[in-house]
C-alpha positions as a LaTeX table, in Angstrom:
\begin{tabular}{lrrr}
\hline
Residue & $x$ (\AA) & $y$ (\AA) & $z$ (\AA) \\
\hline
Unk1 & 7.76 & 26.66 & $-18.75$ \\
Unk2 & 5.67 & 23.61 & $-17.90$ \\
Unk3 & 7.21 & 20.21 & $-17.10$ \\
Unk4 & 6.55 & 18.67 & $-20.51$ \\
Unk5 & 8.02 & 21.54 & $-22.50$ \\
Unk6 & 10.99 & 21.82 & $-20.14$ \\
Unk7 & 11.71 & 18.11 & $-20.54$ \\
Unk8 & 11.56 & 18.26 & $-24.33$ \\
Unk9 & 13.78 & 21.31 & $-24.36$ \\
Unk10 & 16.47 & 19.62 & $-22.27$ \\
Unk11 & 16.30 & 16.40 & $-24.29$ \\
Unk12 & 15.71 & 14.17 & $-21.27$ \\
Unk13 & 14.44 & 10.89 & $-22.83$ \\
Unk14 & 13.61 & 9.28 & $-19.50$ \\
Unk15 & 11.23 & 12.05 & $-18.48$ \\
Unk16 & 9.78 & 12.33 & $-21.99$ \\
Unk17 & 9.11 & 8.58 & $-21.84$ \\
Unk18 & 7.30 & 8.88 & $-18.51$ \\
Unk19 & 5.20 & 11.86 & $-19.59$ \\
Unk20 & 4.30 & 10.52 & $-23.02$ \\
Unk21 & 2.63 & 7.45 & $-21.50$ \\
Unk22 & $-0.34$ & 9.69 & $-20.75$ \\
Unk23 & $-1.28$ & 9.77 & $-24.45$ \\
Unk24 & $-1.61$ & 6.12 & $-25.17$ \\
Unk25 & $-2.91$ & 3.17 & $-27.05$ \\
Unk26 & $-5.94$ & 2.88 & $-29.27$ \\
Unk27 & $-7.80$ & 1.06 & $-32.01$ \\
Unk28 & $-8.21$ & 1.77 & $-35.73$ \\
Unk29 & $-10.32$ & 0.62 & $-38.67$ \\
Unk30 & $-10.05$ & $-3.00$ & $-39.73$ \\
Unk31 & $-9.77$ & $-2.17$ & $-43.42$ \\
Unk32 & $-6.65$ & $-0.10$ & $-42.78$ \\
Unk33 & $-5.26$ & $-2.90$ & $-40.65$ \\
Unk34 & $-5.74$ & $-5.49$ & $-43.36$ \\
Unk35 & $-4.01$ & $-3.31$ & $-45.92$ \\
Unk36 & $-1.03$ & $-2.46$ & $-43.73$ \\
Unk37 & $-0.49$ & $-5.95$ & $-42.40$ \\
Unk38 & 0.34 & $-7.23$ & $-45.84$ \\
Unk39 & 3.80 & $-5.74$ & $-45.38$ \\
Unk40 & 4.17 & $-7.21$ & $-41.91$ \\
Unk41 & 3.29 & $-10.81$ & $-42.80$ \\
Unk42 & 6.82 & $-11.89$ & $-43.86$ \\
Unk43 & 8.17 & $-10.69$ & $-40.51$ \\
Unk44 & 5.61 & $-12.81$ & $-38.68$ \\
Unk45 & 6.57 & $-15.88$ & $-40.71$ \\
Unk46 & 10.24 & $-15.30$ & $-39.96$ \\
Unk47 & 9.52 & $-14.95$ & $-36.25$ \\
Unk48 & 7.59 & $-18.20$ & $-36.14$ \\
Unk49 & 10.53 & $-19.97$ & $-37.71$ \\
Unk50 & 13.14 & $-18.37$ & $-35.49$ \\
Unk51 & 11.42 & $-18.51$ & $-32.12$ \\
Unk52 & 11.25 & $-21.53$ & $-29.77$ \\
Unk53 & 13.78 & $-24.31$ & $-30.19$ \\
Unk54 & 16.63 & $-22.48$ & $-31.92$ \\
Unk55 & 19.44 & $-20.46$ & $-30.49$ \\
Unk56 & 22.31 & $-20.46$ & $-28.06$ \\
Unk57 & 23.03 & $-23.87$ & $-26.60$ \\
Unk58 & 20.99 & $-27.02$ & $-26.19$ \\
Unk59 & 19.83 & $-26.86$ & $-22.56$ \\
Unk60 & 16.40 & $-26.03$ & $-21.18$ \\
Unk61 & 14.96 & $-22.73$ & $-22.45$ \\
Unk62 & 15.72 & $-19.84$ & $-20.09$ \\
Unk63 & 12.32 & $-18.26$ & $-20.77$ \\
Unk64 & 9.59 & $-20.02$ & $-18.77$ \\
Unk65 & 6.75 & $-21.28$ & $-20.98$ \\
Unk66 & 3.70 & $-19.06$ & $-21.19$ \\
Unk67 & 5.37 & $-16.09$ & $-19.50$ \\
Unk68 & 6.44 & $-13.79$ & $-22.34$ \\
Unk69 & 4.54 & $-10.53$ & $-22.68$ \\
Unk70 & 5.01 & $-7.10$ & $-24.19$ \\
Unk71 & 4.32 & $-3.60$ & $-22.93$ \\
Unk72 & 1.96 & $-2.22$ & $-25.57$ \\
Unk73 & 3.53 & 1.23 & $-25.24$ \\
Unk74 & 6.20 & $-0.16$ & $-27.58$ \\
Unk75 & 3.53 & $-0.77$ & $-30.25$ \\
Unk76 & 1.48 & 2.38 & $-29.79$ \\
Unk77 & 2.05 & 3.45 & $-33.40$ \\
Unk78 & 0.76 & 0.15 & $-34.77$ \\
Unk79 & $-2.22$ & 0.05 & $-32.39$ \\
Unk80 & $-3.22$ & 3.54 & $-33.53$ \\
Unk81 & $-3.02$ & 2.62 & $-37.23$ \\
Unk82 & $-3.88$ & $-1.09$ & $-37.32$ \\
Unk83 & $-6.03$ & $-1.56$ & $-34.23$ \\
Unk84 & $-5.69$ & $-3.88$ & $-31.27$ \\
Unk85 & $-6.98$ & $-6.98$ & $-33.09$ \\
Unk86 & $-4.39$ & $-6.83$ & $-35.86$ \\
Unk87 & $-1.55$ & $-6.16$ & $-33.42$ \\
Unk88 & $-2.67$ & $-8.99$ & $-31.13$ \\
Unk89 & $-2.73$ & $-11.38$ & $-34.09$ \\
Unk90 & 0.87 & $-10.48$ & $-34.91$ \\
Unk91 & 2.00 & $-10.84$ & $-31.30$ \\
Unk92 & 0.57 & $-14.33$ & $-31.12$ \\
Unk93 & 2.47 & $-15.28$ & $-34.28$ \\
Unk94 & 5.65 & $-13.99$ & $-32.67$ \\
Unk95 & 5.24 & $-16.27$ & $-29.65$ \\
Unk96 & 3.84 & $-13.82$ & $-27.08$ \\
Unk97 & 1.55 & $-15.04$ & $-24.32$ \\
Unk98 & 0.64 & $-11.82$ & $-22.48$ \\
Unk99 & 0.14 & $-8.08$ & $-22.95$ \\
Unk100 & 0.57 & $-5.19$ & $-20.54$ \\
Unk101 & $-1.47$ & $-2.07$ & $-21.19$ \\
Unk102 & $-0.49$ & 1.58 & $-20.83$ \\
Unk103 & $-3.92$ & 2.99 & $-21.62$ \\
Unk104 & $-7.03$ & 1.41 & $-23.11$ \\
Unk105 & $-7.86$ & 3.62 & $-26.11$ \\
Unk106 & $-6.27$ & 6.17 & $-28.40$ \\
Unk107 & $-9.22$ & 8.42 & $-29.08$ \\
Unk108 & $-8.37$ & 9.68 & $-32.55$ \\
Unk109 & $-8.73$ & 6.18 & $-33.95$ \\
Unk110 & $-12.10$ & 5.60 & $-32.32$ \\
Unk111 & $-13.36$ & 4.22 & $-29.01$ \\
Unk112 & $-13.25$ & 0.64 & $-27.78$ \\
Unk113 & $-14.99$ & $-0.73$ & $-24.71$ \\
Unk114 & $-13.23$ & $-2.68$ & $-21.99$ \\
Unk115 & $-15.45$ & $-5.67$ & $-22.75$ \\
Unk116 & $-14.37$ & $-5.57$ & $-26.40$ \\
Unk117 & $-10.72$ & $-5.23$ & $-25.40$ \\
Unk118 & $-10.94$ & $-8.17$ & $-23.01$ \\
Unk119 & $-12.58$ & $-10.30$ & $-25.68$ \\
Unk120 & $-9.91$ & $-9.38$ & $-28.25$ \\
Unk121 & $-7.10$ & $-10.51$ & $-25.95$ \\
Unk122 & $-8.88$ & $-13.79$ & $-25.23$ \\
Unk123 & $-9.75$ & $-14.43$ & $-28.89$ \\
Unk124 & $-6.09$ & $-14.03$ & $-29.84$ \\
Unk125 & $-4.82$ & $-16.34$ & $-27.12$ \\
Unk126 & $-3.27$ & $-13.56$ & $-25.02$ \\
Unk127 & $-3.59$ & $-12.81$ & $-21.31$ \\
Unk128 & $-3.89$ & $-9.20$ & $-20.12$ \\
Unk129 & $-1.34$ & $-9.26$ & $-17.31$ \\
Unk130 & $-1.25$ & $-5.66$ & $-16.07$ \\
Unk131 & $-1.57$ & $-1.97$ & $-16.87$ \\
Unk132 & 0.18 & 1.33 & $-16.13$ \\
Unk133 & $-1.93$ & 4.17 & $-14.70$ \\
Unk134 & $-0.82$ & 7.57 & $-13.41$ \\
Unk135 & $-0.07$ & 7.98 & $-9.71$ \\
Unk136 & $-1.48$ & 11.47 & $-9.04$ \\
Unk137 & $-2.56$ & 14.73 & $-10.66$ \\
Unk138 & $-3.58$ & 18.24 & $-9.69$ \\
Unk139 & $-6.84$ & 17.60 & $-11.59$ \\
Unk140 & $-9.40$ & 15.95 & $-9.28$ \\
Unk141 & $-11.03$ & 14.31 & $-12.29$ \\
Unk142 & $-7.79$ & 12.77 & $-13.55$ \\
Unk143 & $-7.58$ & 9.05 & $-14.23$ \\
Unk144 & $-4.99$ & 8.32 & $-11.54$ \\
Unk145 & $-4.69$ & 6.18 & $-8.44$ \\
Unk146 & $-4.71$ & 9.18 & $-6.10$ \\
Unk147 & $-7.67$ & 10.96 & $-7.70$ \\
Unk148 & $-9.90$ & 8.10 & $-8.89$ \\
Unk149 & $-8.79$ & 4.86 & $-7.27$ \\
Unk150 & $-12.15$ & 3.09 & $-7.51$ \\
Unk151 & $-12.52$ & 3.83 & $-11.21$ \\
Unk152 & $-9.00$ & 2.61 & $-11.94$ \\
Unk153 & $-9.66$ & $-0.63$ & $-10.07$ \\
Unk154 & $-13.10$ & $-1.04$ & $-11.64$ \\
Unk155 & $-11.55$ & $-0.88$ & $-15.11$ \\
Unk156 & $-8.76$ & $-3.28$ & $-14.17$ \\
Unk157 & $-11.33$ & $-5.73$ & $-12.82$ \\
Unk158 & $-13.42$ & $-5.41$ & $-16.00$ \\
Unk159 & $-10.36$ & $-6.43$ & $-18.02$ \\
Unk160 & $-9.54$ & $-9.27$ & $-15.65$ \\
Unk161 & $-6.11$ & $-7.88$ & $-14.80$ \\
Unk162 & $-4.22$ & $-9.70$ & $-12.04$ \\
Unk163 & $-1.87$ & $-6.69$ & $-11.65$ \\
Unk164 & $-2.51$ & $-2.95$ & $-11.80$ \\
Unk165 & 0.30 & $-0.44$ & $-11.33$ \\
Unk166 & 1.99 & 2.83 & $-12.09$ \\
Unk167 & 5.12 & 3.86 & $-13.95$ \\
Unk168 & 5.23 & 7.07 & $-11.89$ \\
Unk169 & 7.95 & 7.35 & $-9.29$ \\
Unk170 & 7.26 & 8.30 & $-5.64$ \\
Unk171 & 8.15 & 11.97 & $-6.22$ \\
Unk172 & 4.85 & 13.54 & $-5.18$ \\
Unk173 & 6.29 & 15.06 & $-2.00$ \\
Unk174 & 9.84 & 15.61 & $-3.18$ \\
Unk175 & 13.08 & 13.68 & $-2.88$ \\
Unk176 & 13.45 & 13.56 & 0.91 \\
Unk177 & 13.17 & 10.45 & 3.05 \\
Unk178 & 9.97 & 11.72 & 4.65 \\
Unk179 & 8.54 & 12.61 & 1.24 \\
Unk180 & 9.06 & 9.06 & 0.05 \\
Unk181 & 7.60 & 7.69 & 3.26 \\
Unk182 & 4.43 & 9.67 & 2.54 \\
Unk183 & 4.28 & 8.19 & $-0.94$ \\
Unk184 & 4.84 & 4.72 & 0.51 \\
Unk185 & 1.80 & 5.23 & 2.74 \\
Unk186 & $-0.29$ & 6.06 & $-0.32$ \\
Unk187 & 1.08 & 3.07 & $-2.22$ \\
Unk188 & 0.13 & 0.85 & 0.72 \\
Unk189 & $-3.41$ & 2.23 & 0.52 \\
Unk190 & $-3.60$ & 1.56 & $-3.22$ \\
Unk191 & $-2.22$ & $-1.92$ & $-2.64$ \\
Unk192 & $-4.76$ & $-2.71$ & 0.07 \\
Unk193 & $-7.62$ & $-1.59$ & $-2.19$ \\
Unk194 & $-6.27$ & $-3.65$ & $-5.10$ \\
Unk195 & $-5.82$ & $-6.69$ & $-2.88$ \\
Unk196 & $-9.48$ & $-6.55$ & $-1.85$ \\
Unk197 & $-10.30$ & $-6.89$ & $-5.56$ \\
Unk198 & $-7.93$ & $-9.86$ & $-5.99$ \\
Unk199 & $-5.24$ & $-7.81$ & $-7.74$ \\
Unk200 & $-1.65$ & $-6.83$ & $-7.01$ \\
Unk201 & $-0.62$ & $-3.16$ & $-7.09$ \\
Unk202 & 2.88 & $-2.53$ & $-8.48$ \\
Unk203 & 5.33 & 0.29 & $-9.18$ \\
Unk204 & 7.57 & 0.37 & $-12.26$ \\
Unk205 & 10.97 & 2.03 & $-11.85$ \\
Unk206 & 13.06 & 4.34 & $-13.96$ \\
Unk207 & 16.69 & 5.11 & $-13.12$ \\
Unk208 & 16.11 & 8.00 & $-10.74$ \\
Unk209 & 14.53 & 5.78 & $-8.07$ \\
Unk210 & 18.09 & 4.59 & $-7.38$ \\
Unk211 & 19.31 & 8.10 & $-6.59$ \\
Unk212 & 19.94 & 9.42 & $-3.08$ \\
Unk213 & 17.66 & 11.39 & $-0.77$ \\
Unk214 & 18.21 & 15.14 & $-0.94$ \\
Unk215 & 18.22 & 15.40 & 2.86 \\
Unk216 & 20.08 & 12.12 & 3.48 \\
Unk217 & 22.69 & 11.63 & 0.74 \\
Unk218 & 23.72 & 8.36 & 2.38 \\
Unk219 & 20.24 & 6.85 & 1.77 \\
Unk220 & 19.18 & 5.40 & $-1.57$ \\
Unk221 & 15.56 & 6.31 & $-2.27$ \\
Unk222 & 14.69 & 2.89 & $-3.72$ \\
Unk223 & 15.64 & 1.40 & $-0.35$ \\
Unk224 & 13.17 & 3.75 & 1.35 \\
Unk225 & 10.42 & 2.56 & $-0.99$ \\
Unk226 & 11.18 & $-1.09$ & $-0.23$ \\
Unk227 & 11.41 & $-0.54$ & 3.51 \\
Unk228 & 8.30 & 1.61 & 3.91 \\
Unk229 & 5.87 & $-0.33$ & 1.72 \\
Unk230 & 4.14 & $-3.49$ & 2.88 \\
Unk231 & 5.49 & $-6.41$ & 0.80 \\
Unk232 & 2.05 & $-8.01$ & 0.84 \\
Unk233 & 0.46 & $-4.89$ & $-0.63$ \\
Unk234 & 3.04 & $-3.19$ & $-2.86$ \\
Unk235 & 4.90 & $-5.11$ & $-5.56$ \\
Unk236 & 7.56 & $-4.02$ & $-8.01$ \\
Unk237 & 7.96 & $-4.29$ & $-11.74$ \\
Unk238 & 11.67 & $-3.94$ & $-12.33$ \\
Unk239 & 12.50 & $-2.26$ & $-15.61$ \\
Unk240 & 15.82 & $-4.00$ & $-16.00$ \\
Unk241 & 17.27 & $-1.49$ & $-18.48$ \\
Unk242 & 16.50 & 1.50 & $-16.27$ \\
Unk243 & 17.82 & $-0.38$ & $-13.22$ \\
Unk244 & 21.16 & $-0.84$ & $-14.97$ \\
Unk245 & 21.11 & 2.82 & $-15.95$ \\
Unk246 & 20.53 & 3.52 & $-12.24$ \\
Unk247 & 23.55 & 1.36 & $-11.44$ \\
Unk248 & 25.61 & 3.44 & $-13.87$ \\
Unk249 & 24.37 & 6.78 & $-12.57$ \\
Unk250 & 24.15 & 6.17 & $-8.84$ \\
Unk251 & 26.95 & 3.83 & $-7.78$ \\
Unk252 & 28.70 & 6.79 & $-6.16$ \\
Unk253 & 27.12 & 8.95 & $-3.45$ \\
Unk254 & 27.04 & 12.74 & $-3.80$ \\
Unk255 & 30.07 & 12.99 & $-1.48$ \\
Unk256 & 32.08 & 10.74 & $-3.81$ \\
Unk257 & 32.06 & 7.57 & $-1.70$ \\
Unk258 & 31.35 & 4.31 & $-3.56$ \\
Unk259 & 27.83 & 2.84 & $-3.34$ \\
Unk260 & 27.83 & $-0.03$ & $-5.85$ \\
Unk261 & 24.82 & $-2.27$ & $-6.34$ \\
Unk262 & 23.62 & $-4.96$ & $-8.73$ \\
Unk263 & 19.94 & $-4.70$ & $-9.81$ \\
Unk264 & 19.68 & $-8.49$ & $-9.75$ \\
Unk265 & 20.54 & $-8.55$ & $-6.05$ \\
Unk266 & 17.37 & $-6.58$ & $-5.25$ \\
Unk267 & 15.31 & $-9.28$ & $-6.93$ \\
Unk268 & 17.16 & $-12.20$ & $-5.37$ \\
Unk269 & 16.75 & $-10.65$ & $-1.93$ \\
Unk270 & 12.95 & $-10.37$ & $-2.24$ \\
Unk271 & 11.89 & $-12.32$ & $-5.34$ \\
Unk272 & 8.21 & $-12.49$ & $-4.37$ \\
Unk273 & 7.99 & $-8.70$ & $-4.60$ \\
Unk274 & 8.81 & $-8.78$ & $-8.33$ \\
Unk275 & 6.01 & $-10.54$ & $-10.22$ \\
Unk276 & 6.67 & $-8.47$ & $-13.36$ \\
Unk277 & 9.75 & $-7.37$ & $-15.29$ \\
Unk278 & 10.37 & $-5.13$ & $-18.25$ \\
Unk279 & 12.90 & $-6.74$ & $-20.56$ \\
Unk280 & 14.57 & $-3.84$ & $-22.29$ \\
Unk281 & 18.09 & $-3.82$ & $-23.71$ \\
Unk282 & 20.83 & $-1.28$ & $-24.30$ \\
Unk283 & 24.37 & $-0.82$ & $-25.57$ \\
Unk284 & 26.75 & 0.25 & $-22.82$ \\
Unk285 & 28.23 & 3.57 & $-23.92$ \\
Unk286 & 29.96 & 6.16 & $-21.72$ \\
Unk287 & 29.27 & 8.84 & $-24.32$ \\
Unk288 & 25.51 & 8.35 & $-23.88$ \\
Unk289 & 25.25 & 11.10 & $-21.27$ \\
Unk290 & 23.80 & 10.90 & $-18.67$ \\
Unk291 & 22.48 & 7.36 & $-18.89$ \\
Unk292 & 25.47 & 5.30 & $-20.02$ \\
Unk293 & 23.35 & 3.09 & $-22.29$ \\
Unk294 & 21.67 & 3.45 & $-25.66$ \\
Unk295 & 18.36 & 1.60 & $-25.95$ \\
Unk296 & 18.21 & $-1.28$ & $-28.46$ \\
Unk297 & 16.01 & $-4.20$ & $-29.42$ \\
Unk298 & 16.26 & $-7.05$ & $-26.92$ \\
Unk299 & 19.27 & $-9.16$ & $-27.86$ \\
Unk300 & 21.18 & $-6.35$ & $-29.56$ \\
Unk301 & 22.47 & $-4.81$ & $-26.33$ \\
Unk302 & 24.84 & $-5.69$ & $-23.50$ \\
Unk303 & 22.44 & $-6.75$ & $-20.75$ \\
Unk304 & 22.94 & $-10.45$ & $-20.05$ \\
Unk305 & 19.38 & $-11.76$ & $-20.02$ \\
Unk306 & 20.44 & $-15.37$ & $-19.89$ \\
Unk307 & 22.16 & $-14.63$ & $-16.58$ \\
Unk308 & 19.37 & $-12.44$ & $-15.23$ \\
Unk309 & 16.37 & $-14.63$ & $-16.06$ \\
Unk310 & 18.20 & $-17.84$ & $-15.10$ \\
Unk311 & 19.00 & $-16.41$ & $-11.67$ \\
Unk312 & 15.36 & $-15.40$ & $-11.11$ \\
Unk313 & 14.25 & $-18.86$ & $-12.25$ \\
Unk314 & 16.26 & $-20.38$ & $-9.40$ \\
Unk315 & 14.40 & $-18.43$ & $-6.69$ \\
Unk316 & 11.63 & $-19.90$ & $-4.54$ \\
Unk317 & 8.76 & $-19.61$ & $-6.99$ \\
Unk318 & 11.19 & $-19.68$ & $-9.86$ \\
Unk319 & 9.86 & $-20.22$ & $-13.33$ \\
Unk320 & 6.21 & $-19.96$ & $-12.32$ \\
Unk321 & 6.30 & $-16.76$ & $-10.27$ \\
Unk322 & 7.34 & $-14.06$ & $-12.74$ \\
Unk323 & 6.27 & $-12.46$ & $-16.01$ \\
Unk324 & 8.64 & $-10.98$ & $-18.61$ \\
Unk325 & 7.44 & $-8.02$ & $-20.70$ \\
Unk326 & 9.58 & $-6.81$ & $-23.61$ \\
Unk327 & 9.69 & $-3.07$ & $-24.18$ \\
Unk328 & 11.49 & $-0.44$ & $-26.21$ \\
Unk329 & 10.43 & 3.16 & $-25.84$ \\
Unk330 & 10.82 & 4.30 & $-29.45$ \\
Unk331 & 11.65 & 1.38 & $-31.75$ \\
Unk332 & 12.54 & 2.12 & $-35.36$ \\
Unk333 & 10.06 & $-0.56$ & $-36.46$ \\
Unk334 & 7.84 & $-1.64$ & $-33.58$ \\
Unk335 & 6.62 & $-4.93$ & $-35.09$ \\
Unk336 & 10.19 & $-5.86$ & $-35.99$ \\
Unk337 & 11.22 & $-5.03$ & $-32.41$ \\
Unk338 & 8.50 & $-7.31$ & $-31.04$ \\
Unk339 & 9.41 & $-10.18$ & $-33.37$ \\
Unk340 & 13.17 & $-9.97$ & $-32.91$ \\
Unk341 & 12.96 & $-9.59$ & $-29.12$ \\
Unk342 & 10.73 & $-12.65$ & $-28.80$ \\
Unk343 & 12.99 & $-14.70$ & $-31.05$ \\
Unk344 & 16.04 & $-13.78$ & $-28.99$ \\
Unk345 & 14.47 & $-14.59$ & $-25.63$ \\
Unk346 & 13.08 & $-17.88$ & $-26.89$ \\
Unk347 & 16.56 & $-18.78$ & $-28.21$ \\
Unk348 & 18.30 & $-18.49$ & $-24.83$ \\
Unk349 & 19.27 & $-21.77$ & $-23.18$ \\
Unk350 & 20.51 & $-22.51$ & $-19.67$ \\
Unk351 & 24.18 & $-23.28$ & $-19.29$ \\
Unk352 & 25.03 & $-26.86$ & $-18.46$ \\
Unk353 & 27.32 & $-27.36$ & $-15.48$ \\
\hline
\end{tabular}
């Protein structure tokens, strides 16, 4: 059984999420977009009314101005049916400033050039902040960092991306310390090539990066990644939801000894390594085996984003050094998710001492 079918059969949503990113975003006919957006217009109006200036408390907004983005994977259904232009128009109404790609066309809905895509983001007042690309493949022609680094960087440069990264974990050579060191060497090479183009290479985590090495059960693999990559060349995009799932799953070593950690501490220890974040929420639930959380719209879950973002804001580059991308893997209504998540984050206010 291949990896995709095995994952679907076992019902592992984290692996399904990672694998399904390969079949990504696209563009559709404008006539269809105009027809379908009629139903979405009231939601946009509501978002505009609910966003900046309202909410919890009367202090300074927690969310830094101009720094709210969205991972377009969350809106892949609407991009495929409405097209990029219609989706971008809605996102701007909802108060978004940036978009992060996970693929540049959908295929079935028709092609779009990188020049057209760049122009669409600009025309709708959005900044393309980054993109997810595969790490490696057994196919030498695959669109991945390992197989076609120059092409990946050429496309990122054509879009004007300041960041280019992967949502693939460093599992290419297994789960040993040496295996992750080998991956770190490759990440350093990708980072050096990106830096020559004026971009930052980054890696986006899931929960399993916080597990322990198979040959050294006292060593957390995420710590190997941090130690073996050059901080000037390899940056991190913390998916905050998956980091808290990692905390739930891997706060005890295989031998039963405690190994607690707080995802926020990783950021506060090296804030300059985390230019990007995925803002994803979840309800804490012990029955949600094995992850301990059920994914929700941002604001409906138990992750304290006022605490998290406020703490990051107080670091050296603070409010100007980080970008916050909302995401939900499989929202019930993706435009509603985007609107409600933006409204919640814009409503958060700093606590007054």
